[in-house]
mmCIF file of C-alpha atoms in Angstrom:
data_model
loop_
_atom_site.group_PDB
_atom_site.id
_atom_site.type_symbol
_atom_site.label_atom_id
_atom_site.label_comp_id
_atom_site.label_asym_id
_atom_site.label_seq_id
_atom_site.Cartn_x
_atom_site.Cartn_y
_atom_site.Cartn_z
ATOM 1 C CA UNK A 72 20.258 43.086 157.946
ATOM 2 C CA UNK A 73 23.997 43.500 158.353
ATOM 3 C CA UNK A 74 23.754 45.636 161.491
ATOM 4 C CA UNK A 75 24.502 44.140 164.874
ATOM 5 C CA UNK A 76 21.703 42.346 166.701
ATOM 6 C CA UNK A 77 21.553 42.320 170.491
ATOM 7 C CA UNK A 78 21.185 38.806 171.881
ATOM 8 C CA UNK A 79 20.432 37.380 175.305
ATOM 9 C CA UNK A 80 21.256 33.917 176.601
ATOM 10 C CA UNK A 81 19.923 32.759 179.983
ATOM 11 C CA UNK A 82 22.050 30.290 181.919
ATOM 12 C CA UNK A 83 22.051 28.539 185.271
ATOM 13 C CA UNK A 84 23.099 30.735 188.189
ATOM 14 C CA UNK A 85 26.820 30.343 188.768
ATOM 15 C CA UNK A 86 27.691 29.750 185.103
ATOM 16 C CA UNK A 87 27.588 33.376 183.910
ATOM 17 C CA UNK A 88 31.381 33.701 183.648
ATOM 18 C CA UNK A 89 31.659 30.357 181.862
ATOM 19 C CA UNK A 90 29.025 31.365 179.306
ATOM 20 C CA UNK A 91 30.597 34.816 178.864
ATOM 21 C CA UNK A 92 33.907 33.172 177.963
ATOM 22 C CA UNK A 93 32.133 30.891 175.488
ATOM 23 C CA UNK A 94 30.421 33.859 173.836
ATOM 24 C CA UNK A 95 33.667 35.827 173.531
ATOM 25 C CA UNK A 96 35.446 32.821 172.052
ATOM 26 C CA UNK A 97 32.635 32.528 169.512
ATOM 27 C CA UNK A 98 33.074 36.161 168.458
ATOM 28 C CA UNK A 99 30.266 37.837 170.374
ATOM 29 C CA UNK A 100 30.760 41.562 170.946
ATOM 30 C CA UNK A 101 29.953 43.874 173.866
ATOM 31 C CA UNK A 102 29.491 40.919 176.207
ATOM 32 C CA UNK A 103 27.740 41.727 179.500
ATOM 33 C CA UNK A 104 26.866 39.236 182.219
ATOM 34 C CA UNK A 105 24.074 39.706 184.761
ATOM 35 C CA UNK A 106 22.429 37.268 187.176
ATOM 36 C CA UNK A 107 21.495 34.246 185.093
ATOM 37 C CA UNK A 108 21.918 36.026 181.740
ATOM 38 C CA UNK A 109 24.591 37.019 179.259
ATOM 39 C CA UNK A 110 23.951 39.791 176.703
ATOM 40 C CA UNK A 111 26.055 40.268 173.572
ATOM 41 C CA UNK A 112 25.908 41.447 169.966
ATOM 42 C CA UNK A 113 26.460 39.857 166.585
ATOM 43 C CA UNK A 114 25.011 39.377 163.113
ATOM 44 C CA UNK A 115 22.632 36.713 161.816
ATOM 45 C CA UNK A 116 25.448 34.171 161.626
ATOM 46 C CA UNK A 117 26.092 34.718 165.342
ATOM 47 C CA UNK A 118 22.532 33.552 166.072
ATOM 48 C CA UNK A 119 23.278 30.308 164.236
ATOM 49 C CA UNK A 120 26.688 29.894 165.886
ATOM 50 C CA UNK A 121 25.326 30.588 169.353
ATOM 51 C CA UNK A 122 22.618 27.955 168.979
ATOM 52 C CA UNK A 123 24.999 25.327 167.629
ATOM 53 C CA UNK A 124 28.025 26.005 169.833
ATOM 54 C CA UNK A 125 27.093 27.425 173.245
ATOM 55 C CA UNK A 126 27.357 24.612 175.779
ATOM 56 C CA UNK A 127 26.074 26.372 178.913
ATOM 57 C CA UNK A 128 23.350 28.627 177.428
ATOM 58 C CA UNK A 129 19.725 27.589 177.953
ATOM 59 C CA UNK A 130 18.536 29.298 174.758
ATOM 60 C CA UNK A 131 19.331 32.227 172.430
ATOM 61 C CA UNK A 132 16.967 35.196 172.264
ATOM 62 C CA UNK A 133 16.933 38.300 170.072
ATOM 63 C CA UNK A 134 16.484 41.376 172.279
ATOM 64 C CA UNK A 135 13.616 43.256 170.649
ATOM 65 C CA UNK A 136 13.282 45.899 173.329
ATOM 66 C CA UNK A 137 14.080 46.984 176.876
ATOM 67 C CA UNK A 138 12.008 49.696 178.552
ATOM 68 C CA UNK A 139 10.151 50.695 181.706
ATOM 69 C CA UNK A 140 6.366 50.295 181.895
ATOM 70 C CA UNK A 141 4.076 50.913 184.853
ATOM 71 C CA UNK A 142 0.784 50.854 182.927
ATOM 72 C CA UNK A 143 -0.801 48.780 180.155
ATOM 73 C CA UNK A 144 -0.777 51.860 177.921
ATOM 74 C CA UNK A 145 3.000 52.214 178.302
ATOM 75 C CA UNK A 146 3.439 48.486 177.685
ATOM 76 C CA UNK A 147 1.290 48.613 174.527
ATOM 77 C CA UNK A 148 2.790 51.771 173.033
ATOM 78 C CA UNK A 149 6.424 50.797 173.567
ATOM 79 C CA UNK A 150 5.875 47.242 172.352
ATOM 80 C CA UNK A 151 4.089 48.474 169.220
ATOM 81 C CA UNK A 152 7.008 50.817 168.454
ATOM 82 C CA UNK A 153 9.460 47.929 168.060
ATOM 83 C CA UNK A 154 10.474 46.541 164.610
ATOM 84 C CA UNK A 155 8.849 43.101 164.880
ATOM 85 C CA UNK A 156 8.689 42.813 161.085
ATOM 86 C CA UNK A 157 12.463 42.336 160.976
ATOM 87 C CA UNK A 158 11.882 38.736 162.007
ATOM 88 C CA UNK A 159 8.131 37.961 161.980
ATOM 89 C CA UNK A 160 6.654 37.284 158.542
ATOM 90 C CA UNK A 161 3.059 37.677 157.327
ATOM 91 C CA UNK A 162 2.043 34.101 158.104
ATOM 92 C CA UNK A 163 4.360 33.382 161.033
ATOM 93 C CA UNK A 164 3.154 32.291 164.475
ATOM 94 C CA UNK A 165 4.019 34.615 167.348
ATOM 95 C CA UNK A 166 2.653 33.341 170.673
ATOM 96 C CA UNK A 167 3.567 35.317 173.790
ATOM 97 C CA UNK A 168 4.947 33.935 177.040
ATOM 98 C CA UNK A 169 5.352 36.345 179.929
ATOM 99 C CA UNK A 170 6.605 36.427 183.511
ATOM 100 C CA UNK A 171 6.251 39.294 185.978
ATOM 101 C CA UNK A 172 8.045 39.793 189.274
ATOM 102 C CA UNK A 173 7.840 42.710 191.725
ATOM 103 C CA UNK A 174 6.054 44.895 189.148
ATOM 104 C CA UNK A 175 2.917 46.995 188.935
ATOM 105 C CA UNK A 176 1.898 44.964 185.879
ATOM 106 C CA UNK A 177 1.545 41.711 187.782
ATOM 107 C CA UNK A 178 -1.238 39.985 185.817
ATOM 108 C CA UNK A 179 0.583 37.674 183.404
ATOM 109 C CA UNK A 180 -2.476 36.844 181.225
ATOM 110 C CA UNK A 181 -3.259 40.546 180.796
ATOM 111 C CA UNK A 182 0.362 41.387 179.946
ATOM 112 C CA UNK A 183 0.428 38.622 177.346
ATOM 113 C CA UNK A 184 -2.783 39.921 175.732
ATOM 114 C CA UNK A 185 -1.483 43.505 175.631
ATOM 115 C CA UNK A 186 1.828 42.466 174.055
ATOM 116 C CA UNK A 187 0.037 40.309 171.486
ATOM 117 C CA UNK A 188 -2.289 43.170 170.529
ATOM 118 C CA UNK A 189 0.634 45.585 170.263
ATOM 119 C CA UNK A 190 2.578 43.291 167.919
ATOM 120 C CA UNK A 191 -0.540 42.704 165.785
ATOM 121 C CA UNK A 192 -1.096 46.464 165.641
ATOM 122 C CA UNK A 193 2.483 46.966 164.440
ATOM 123 C CA UNK A 194 2.287 44.224 161.815
ATOM 124 C CA UNK A 195 -1.120 45.436 160.536
ATOM 125 C CA UNK A 196 0.512 48.729 159.590
ATOM 126 C CA UNK A 197 3.536 47.048 158.010
ATOM 127 C CA UNK A 198 1.814 44.264 156.063
ATOM 128 C CA UNK A 199 -1.467 46.146 155.405
ATOM 129 C CA UNK A 200 -3.665 43.257 156.481
ATOM 130 C CA UNK A 201 -6.201 42.878 159.284
ATOM 131 C CA UNK A 202 -5.929 39.165 160.003
ATOM 132 C CA UNK A 203 -2.962 36.877 160.519
ATOM 133 C CA UNK A 204 -3.266 33.141 159.876
ATOM 134 C CA UNK A 205 -0.239 32.285 162.049
ATOM 135 C CA UNK A 206 0.378 29.034 160.193
ATOM 136 C CA UNK A 207 4.046 29.374 159.254
ATOM 137 C CA UNK A 208 7.336 29.613 161.204
ATOM 138 C CA UNK A 209 7.297 29.837 165.010
ATOM 139 C CA UNK A 210 8.555 33.160 166.411
ATOM 140 C CA UNK A 211 7.877 32.854 170.125
ATOM 141 C CA UNK A 212 7.844 36.164 172.012
ATOM 142 C CA UNK A 213 9.178 36.044 175.559
ATOM 143 C CA UNK A 214 8.628 38.850 178.052
ATOM 144 C CA UNK A 215 10.091 39.370 181.495
ATOM 145 C CA UNK A 216 8.868 42.247 183.642
ATOM 146 C CA UNK A 217 11.118 42.720 186.660
ATOM 147 C CA UNK A 218 10.616 45.710 188.956
ATOM 148 C CA UNK A 219 8.664 47.465 186.151
ATOM 149 C CA UNK A 220 11.524 46.964 183.659
ATOM 150 C CA UNK A 221 10.403 45.092 180.539
ATOM 151 C CA UNK A 222 12.633 42.794 178.477
ATOM 152 C CA UNK A 223 11.144 41.532 175.194
ATOM 153 C CA UNK A 224 12.830 38.683 173.331
ATOM 154 C CA UNK A 225 12.253 36.536 170.262
ATOM 155 C CA UNK A 226 13.264 32.950 170.968
ATOM 156 C CA UNK A 227 15.491 31.559 168.210
ATOM 157 C CA UNK A 228 16.101 28.146 169.783
ATOM 158 C CA UNK A 229 12.765 26.424 170.221
ATOM 159 C CA UNK A 230 13.385 23.521 172.576
ATOM 160 C CA UNK A 231 15.915 24.410 175.292
ATOM 161 C CA UNK A 232 19.547 24.094 174.257
ATOM 162 C CA UNK A 233 20.119 21.452 176.934
ATOM 163 C CA UNK A 234 18.190 19.129 174.625
ATOM 164 C CA UNK A 235 21.152 18.034 172.538
ATOM 165 C CA UNK A 236 19.307 15.057 171.104
ATOM 166 C CA UNK A 237 21.326 12.286 172.713
ATOM 167 C CA UNK A 238 19.426 11.809 175.971
ATOM 168 C CA UNK A 239 15.874 10.672 175.282
ATOM 169 C CA UNK A 240 16.072 8.557 178.416
ATOM 170 C CA UNK A 241 17.612 9.321 181.793
ATOM 171 C CA UNK A 242 17.816 7.858 185.260
ATOM 172 C CA UNK A 243 15.935 9.163 188.311
ATOM 173 C CA UNK A 244 18.239 12.106 189.133
ATOM 174 C CA UNK A 245 19.888 13.343 185.943
ATOM 175 C CA UNK A 246 22.158 16.349 185.809
ATOM 176 C CA UNK A 247 21.156 18.881 183.162
ATOM 177 C CA UNK A 248 23.379 18.886 180.091
ATOM 178 C CA UNK A 249 24.146 22.608 180.320
ATOM 179 C CA UNK A 250 25.198 22.291 183.961
ATOM 180 C CA UNK A 251 27.313 19.243 183.132
ATOM 181 C CA UNK A 252 29.002 21.245 180.376
ATOM 182 C CA UNK A 253 29.738 24.031 182.866
ATOM 183 C CA UNK A 254 31.387 21.569 185.262
ATOM 184 C CA UNK A 255 33.427 20.148 182.372
ATOM 185 C CA UNK A 256 34.626 23.655 181.554
ATOM 186 C CA UNK A 257 35.483 24.448 185.177
ATOM 187 C CA UNK A 258 37.435 21.170 185.350
ATOM 188 C CA UNK A 259 39.435 22.268 182.290
ATOM 189 C CA UNK A 260 38.849 19.108 180.301
ATOM 190 C CA UNK A 261 41.110 19.111 177.216
ATOM 191 C CA UNK A 262 41.417 17.034 174.063
ATOM 192 C CA UNK A 263 43.966 14.707 175.705
ATOM 193 C CA UNK A 264 42.219 14.387 179.087
ATOM 194 C CA UNK A 265 41.228 11.174 180.813
ATOM 195 C CA UNK A 266 37.998 11.606 182.768
ATOM 196 C CA UNK A 267 36.215 9.233 185.129
ATOM 197 C CA UNK A 268 32.798 8.975 186.772
ATOM 198 C CA UNK A 269 32.164 6.069 189.173
ATOM 199 C CA UNK A 270 28.494 7.076 189.602
ATOM 200 C CA UNK A 271 27.718 7.877 185.980
ATOM 201 C CA UNK A 272 23.903 7.730 185.994
ATOM 202 C CA UNK A 273 22.874 8.267 182.371
ATOM 203 C CA UNK A 274 26.388 9.381 181.394
ATOM 204 C CA UNK A 275 25.771 13.096 180.941
ATOM 205 C CA UNK A 276 29.026 14.327 182.517
ATOM 206 C CA UNK A 277 31.131 11.910 180.469
ATOM 207 C CA UNK A 278 29.295 12.694 177.236
ATOM 208 C CA UNK A 279 29.596 16.465 177.725
ATOM 209 C CA UNK A 280 33.306 15.992 178.486
ATOM 210 C CA UNK A 281 33.713 14.029 175.262
ATOM 211 C CA UNK A 282 31.843 16.632 173.199
ATOM 212 C CA UNK A 283 34.089 19.385 174.602
ATOM 213 C CA UNK A 284 37.335 17.424 174.119
ATOM 214 C CA UNK A 285 36.473 16.426 170.546
ATOM 215 C CA UNK A 286 35.215 19.955 169.750
ATOM 216 C CA UNK A 287 31.797 18.650 168.736
ATOM 217 C CA UNK A 288 29.195 21.434 168.708
ATOM 218 C CA UNK A 289 26.466 20.427 171.200
ATOM 219 C CA UNK A 290 23.664 21.495 168.849
ATOM 220 C CA UNK A 291 25.081 19.823 165.749
ATOM 221 C CA UNK A 292 22.365 17.141 165.644
ATOM 222 C CA UNK A 293 19.232 19.257 166.167
ATOM 223 C CA UNK A 294 17.080 21.957 164.604
ATOM 224 C CA UNK A 295 16.236 25.410 165.917
ATOM 225 C CA UNK A 296 13.160 27.629 165.532
ATOM 226 C CA UNK A 297 15.034 30.363 163.679
ATOM 227 C CA UNK A 298 15.978 27.977 160.863
ATOM 228 C CA UNK A 299 12.419 28.433 159.543
ATOM 229 C CA UNK A 300 12.468 32.233 159.683
ATOM 230 C CA UNK A 301 12.568 34.037 156.346
ATOM 231 C CA UNK A 302 15.771 35.907 157.255
ATOM 232 C CA UNK A 303 17.580 32.555 157.568
ATOM 233 C CA UNK A 304 16.545 31.108 154.223
ATOM 234 C CA UNK A 305 20.015 31.811 152.796
ATOM 235 C CA UNK A 306 21.620 28.665 154.253
ATOM 236 C CA UNK A 307 23.259 30.434 157.213
ATOM 237 C CA UNK A 308 22.511 27.535 159.557
ATOM 238 C CA UNK A 309 23.671 25.037 156.937
ATOM 239 C CA UNK A 310 26.960 26.889 156.512
ATOM 240 C CA UNK A 311 27.589 27.122 160.250
ATOM 241 C CA UNK A 312 26.739 23.436 160.689
ATOM 242 C CA UNK A 313 29.095 22.428 157.860
ATOM 243 C CA UNK A 314 31.891 24.477 159.444
ATOM 244 C CA UNK A 315 31.203 22.803 162.801
ATOM 245 C CA UNK A 316 31.446 19.325 161.286
ATOM 246 C CA UNK A 317 34.821 20.222 159.751
ATOM 247 C CA UNK A 318 36.120 21.388 163.154
ATOM 248 C CA UNK A 319 35.587 18.076 164.985
ATOM 249 C CA UNK A 320 38.896 16.840 166.459
ATOM 250 C CA UNK A 321 38.823 13.203 165.403
ATOM 251 C CA UNK A 322 42.479 12.787 166.375
ATOM 252 C CA UNK A 323 41.952 13.850 170.021
ATOM 253 C CA UNK A 324 43.344 11.384 172.570
ATOM 254 C CA UNK A 325 40.437 11.866 174.994
ATOM 255 C CA UNK A 326 39.060 8.868 176.902
ATOM 256 C CA UNK A 327 36.340 8.517 179.541
ATOM 257 C CA UNK A 328 35.723 5.716 181.999
ATOM 258 C CA UNK A 329 32.194 5.492 183.392
ATOM 259 C CA UNK A 330 30.826 3.033 185.926
ATOM 260 C CA UNK A 331 27.782 2.588 188.113
ATOM 261 C CA UNK A 332 26.437 -0.035 190.492
ATOM 262 C CA UNK A 333 23.136 0.025 188.554
ATOM 263 C CA UNK A 334 23.273 -1.978 185.288
ATOM 264 C CA UNK A 335 20.436 0.157 183.870
ATOM 265 C CA UNK A 336 22.575 3.281 184.351
ATOM 266 C CA UNK A 337 25.421 1.620 182.464
ATOM 267 C CA UNK A 338 23.053 0.685 179.647
ATOM 268 C CA UNK A 339 21.720 4.249 179.461
ATOM 269 C CA UNK A 340 25.248 5.668 179.367
ATOM 270 C CA UNK A 341 26.209 3.389 176.484
ATOM 271 C CA UNK A 342 22.980 4.122 174.600
ATOM 272 C CA UNK A 343 23.316 7.897 175.031
ATOM 273 C CA UNK A 344 26.991 7.840 174.054
ATOM 274 C CA UNK A 345 26.042 6.162 170.775
ATOM 275 C CA UNK A 346 23.412 8.835 170.071
ATOM 276 C CA UNK A 347 25.949 11.568 170.847
ATOM 277 C CA UNK A 348 28.504 10.041 168.476
ATOM 278 C CA UNK A 349 31.143 9.500 171.183
ATOM 279 C CA UNK A 350 30.651 5.818 172.015
ATOM 280 C CA UNK A 351 34.223 4.901 171.064
ATOM 281 C CA UNK A 352 35.561 7.392 173.637
ATOM 282 C CA UNK A 353 33.507 6.235 176.646
ATOM 283 C CA UNK A 354 34.106 2.881 178.345
ATOM 284 C CA UNK A 355 31.182 2.028 180.631
ATOM 285 C CA UNK A 356 30.877 -0.907 183.025
ATOM 286 C CA UNK A 357 28.924 -2.086 186.055
ATOM 287 C CA UNK A 358 30.977 -1.628 189.207
ATOM 288 C CA UNK A 359 30.385 -0.499 192.805
ATOM 289 C CA UNK A 360 32.085 2.583 194.211
ATOM 290 C CA UNK A 361 34.120 0.277 196.477
ATOM 291 C CA UNK A 362 35.994 -0.952 193.384
ATOM 292 C CA UNK A 363 36.987 2.517 192.184
ATOM 293 C CA UNK A 364 40.703 3.115 191.757
ATOM 294 C CA UNK A 365 42.571 5.837 189.886
ATOM 295 C CA UNK A 366 46.005 7.430 190.029
ATOM 296 C CA UNK A 367 45.603 10.033 187.269
ATOM 297 C CA UNK A 368 42.862 11.890 185.447
ATOM 298 C CA UNK A 369 39.848 14.089 186.192
ATOM 299 C CA UNK A 370 36.974 12.665 188.215
ATOM 300 C CA UNK A 371 33.624 14.343 187.504
ATOM 301 C CA UNK A 372 30.643 13.045 189.423
ATOM 302 C CA UNK A 373 27.139 13.875 190.613
ATOM 303 C CA UNK A 374 26.571 11.469 193.530
ATOM 304 C CA UNK A 375 22.968 10.645 194.398
ATOM 305 C CA UNK A 376 21.327 12.513 197.245
ATOM 306 C CA UNK A 377 17.960 12.116 198.909
ATOM 307 C CA UNK A 378 15.186 14.300 200.257
ATOM 308 C CA UNK A 379 13.812 11.911 202.893
ATOM 309 C CA UNK A 380 15.726 11.196 206.098
ATOM 310 C CA UNK A 381 16.701 7.619 205.212
ATOM 311 C CA UNK A 382 17.880 8.668 201.751
ATOM 312 C CA UNK A 383 19.918 11.537 203.235
ATOM 313 C CA UNK A 384 21.581 9.141 205.668
ATOM 314 C CA UNK A 385 22.419 6.814 202.784
ATOM 315 C CA UNK A 386 23.871 9.744 200.828
ATOM 316 C CA UNK A 387 26.004 10.756 203.820
ATOM 317 C CA UNK A 388 27.339 7.191 204.103
ATOM 318 C CA UNK A 389 28.132 7.344 200.383
ATOM 319 C CA UNK A 390 30.033 10.634 200.830
ATOM 320 C CA UNK A 391 32.123 8.986 203.536
ATOM 321 C CA UNK A 392 32.900 6.070 201.211
ATOM 322 C CA UNK A 393 33.825 8.516 198.450
ATOM 323 C CA UNK A 394 36.328 10.169 200.772
ATOM 324 C CA UNK A 395 37.961 6.785 201.334
ATOM 325 C CA UNK A 396 38.079 5.853 197.622
ATOM 326 C CA UNK A 397 38.924 9.293 196.187
ATOM 327 C CA UNK A 398 42.505 9.449 197.386
ATOM 328 C CA UNK A 399 44.647 12.541 196.672
ATOM 329 C CA UNK A 400 47.399 12.287 194.069
ATOM 330 C CA UNK A 401 49.509 14.754 192.107
ATOM 331 C CA UNK A 402 47.899 13.921 188.739
ATOM 332 C CA UNK A 403 44.358 13.373 189.978
ATOM 333 C CA UNK A 404 41.582 15.921 190.497
ATOM 334 C CA UNK A 405 37.997 15.581 191.699
ATOM 335 C CA UNK A 406 34.983 17.736 190.856
ATOM 336 C CA UNK A 407 31.934 16.711 192.878
ATOM 337 C CA UNK A 408 28.576 18.480 192.837
ATOM 338 C CA UNK A 409 26.323 18.128 195.874
ATOM 339 C CA UNK A 410 23.546 20.081 197.633
ATOM 340 C CA UNK A 411 24.577 18.781 201.068
ATOM 341 C CA UNK A 412 25.867 21.675 203.174
ATOM 342 C CA UNK A 413 28.090 19.346 205.235
ATOM 343 C CA UNK A 414 29.465 17.339 202.319
ATOM 344 C CA UNK A 415 33.106 18.017 203.224
ATOM 345 C CA UNK A 416 32.533 16.816 206.782
ATOM 346 C CA UNK A 417 31.329 13.420 205.581
ATOM 347 C CA UNK A 418 33.884 13.311 202.740
ATOM 348 C CA UNK A 419 36.663 13.849 205.268
ATOM 349 C CA UNK A 420 38.576 16.614 203.477
ATOM 350 C CA UNK A 421 38.154 20.299 202.764
ATOM 351 C CA UNK A 422 37.827 21.277 199.125
ATOM 352 C CA UNK A 423 40.575 23.407 197.591
ATOM 353 C CA UNK A 424 37.857 25.450 195.878
ATOM 354 C CA UNK A 425 34.061 25.662 195.843
ATOM 355 C CA UNK A 426 31.633 27.057 193.305
ATOM 356 C CA UNK A 427 27.975 27.779 193.986
ATOM 357 C CA UNK A 428 25.829 26.268 191.227
ATOM 358 C CA UNK A 429 22.199 25.312 190.715
ATOM 359 C CA UNK A 430 21.003 21.931 189.442
ATOM 360 C CA UNK A 431 17.565 23.065 188.332
ATOM 361 C CA UNK A 432 16.131 24.781 191.414
ATOM 362 C CA UNK A 433 18.431 22.895 193.797
ATOM 363 C CA UNK A 434 21.239 24.981 195.261
ATOM 364 C CA UNK A 435 24.486 23.026 195.103
ATOM 365 C CA UNK A 436 28.218 23.433 195.540
ATOM 366 C CA UNK A 437 30.862 22.165 193.167
ATOM 367 C CA UNK A 438 33.585 20.844 195.462
ATOM 368 C CA UNK A 439 37.019 20.804 193.826
ATOM 369 C CA UNK A 440 39.903 18.679 195.092
ATOM 370 C CA UNK A 441 43.203 18.508 193.231
ATOM 371 C CA UNK A 442 46.878 17.799 193.827
ATOM 372 C CA UNK A 443 48.368 16.118 196.865
ATOM 373 C CA UNK A 444 46.392 16.658 200.077
ATOM 374 C CA UNK A 445 48.199 18.803 202.635
ATOM 375 C CA UNK A 446 47.653 16.108 205.253
ATOM 376 C CA UNK A 447 49.158 13.309 203.123
#
């Protein structure tokens, strides 16, 4: 199976260009970005590399087929024509998960049944057997039908790639690891950077910054579904993981300073940093925002925000306090993510740049402040 395999990685809206750059750096070919997805090509080793190394991808899928279907017959016939045996073995499990939007085939349960039957029909002819025990490796089939266009994928990741393995516990409003990694990339964190977060929560932004600076592959400590597939039983994942371990920059000068008014948040940050293997690079302490001072470095923060009126008012008061504490300086930059449409008004300054991002389903802006303020 030396020929190129087409792959698809979903990502949070707003991070498509970041993920595209990651894929190109990793060696992916024919990279194409669409809304919330990046397509590219590579061999089997690229599947392993993508799972281990991509920081902003939600998962890695093998594109089995793309076609138009307006009837169940078309869906069945075109699904059955695809080479599922390339990855699904005789005893492998192949459950189907489907979503349908603005399409004639709108019944998700029916679409899932049709796809399942079509794959079984294909495998019956290949393996010359009528029943499938489905007791071995997991090869989850994912289907998206959008405006009658069908995209069929085989999920190689298993659990979402945001599950790095270091954050078993989190505070009330955590930022997703993949989004945090995207902010770290946009902030251009390097191996000699000093980063700070005075509202660190469970430490995700600081940990993702440390992983990037030390060149630690985000998936280095976890397993992936495809590792159990027969086509990967030649140690491809083991080889890629060994190469990743050898590429860690232990001599990087990176340091992070995390603080929070909540002692439980500080404890979580320290605990998660240990699990991520970056505890020596992150200094965490209990401190209120009023004590924050810095004259150099990169501030990355996800300040709390509320949904009820009182919580929103408290968040707005916090934004005002941030504007007072986050003073402009030549060697200091701030990257603040918030869903509040009037954040800059309460902060007291206009951002040099903004980037529309999504924290889960919440539409946010990444407000970027750097260099001396024009008014200073």
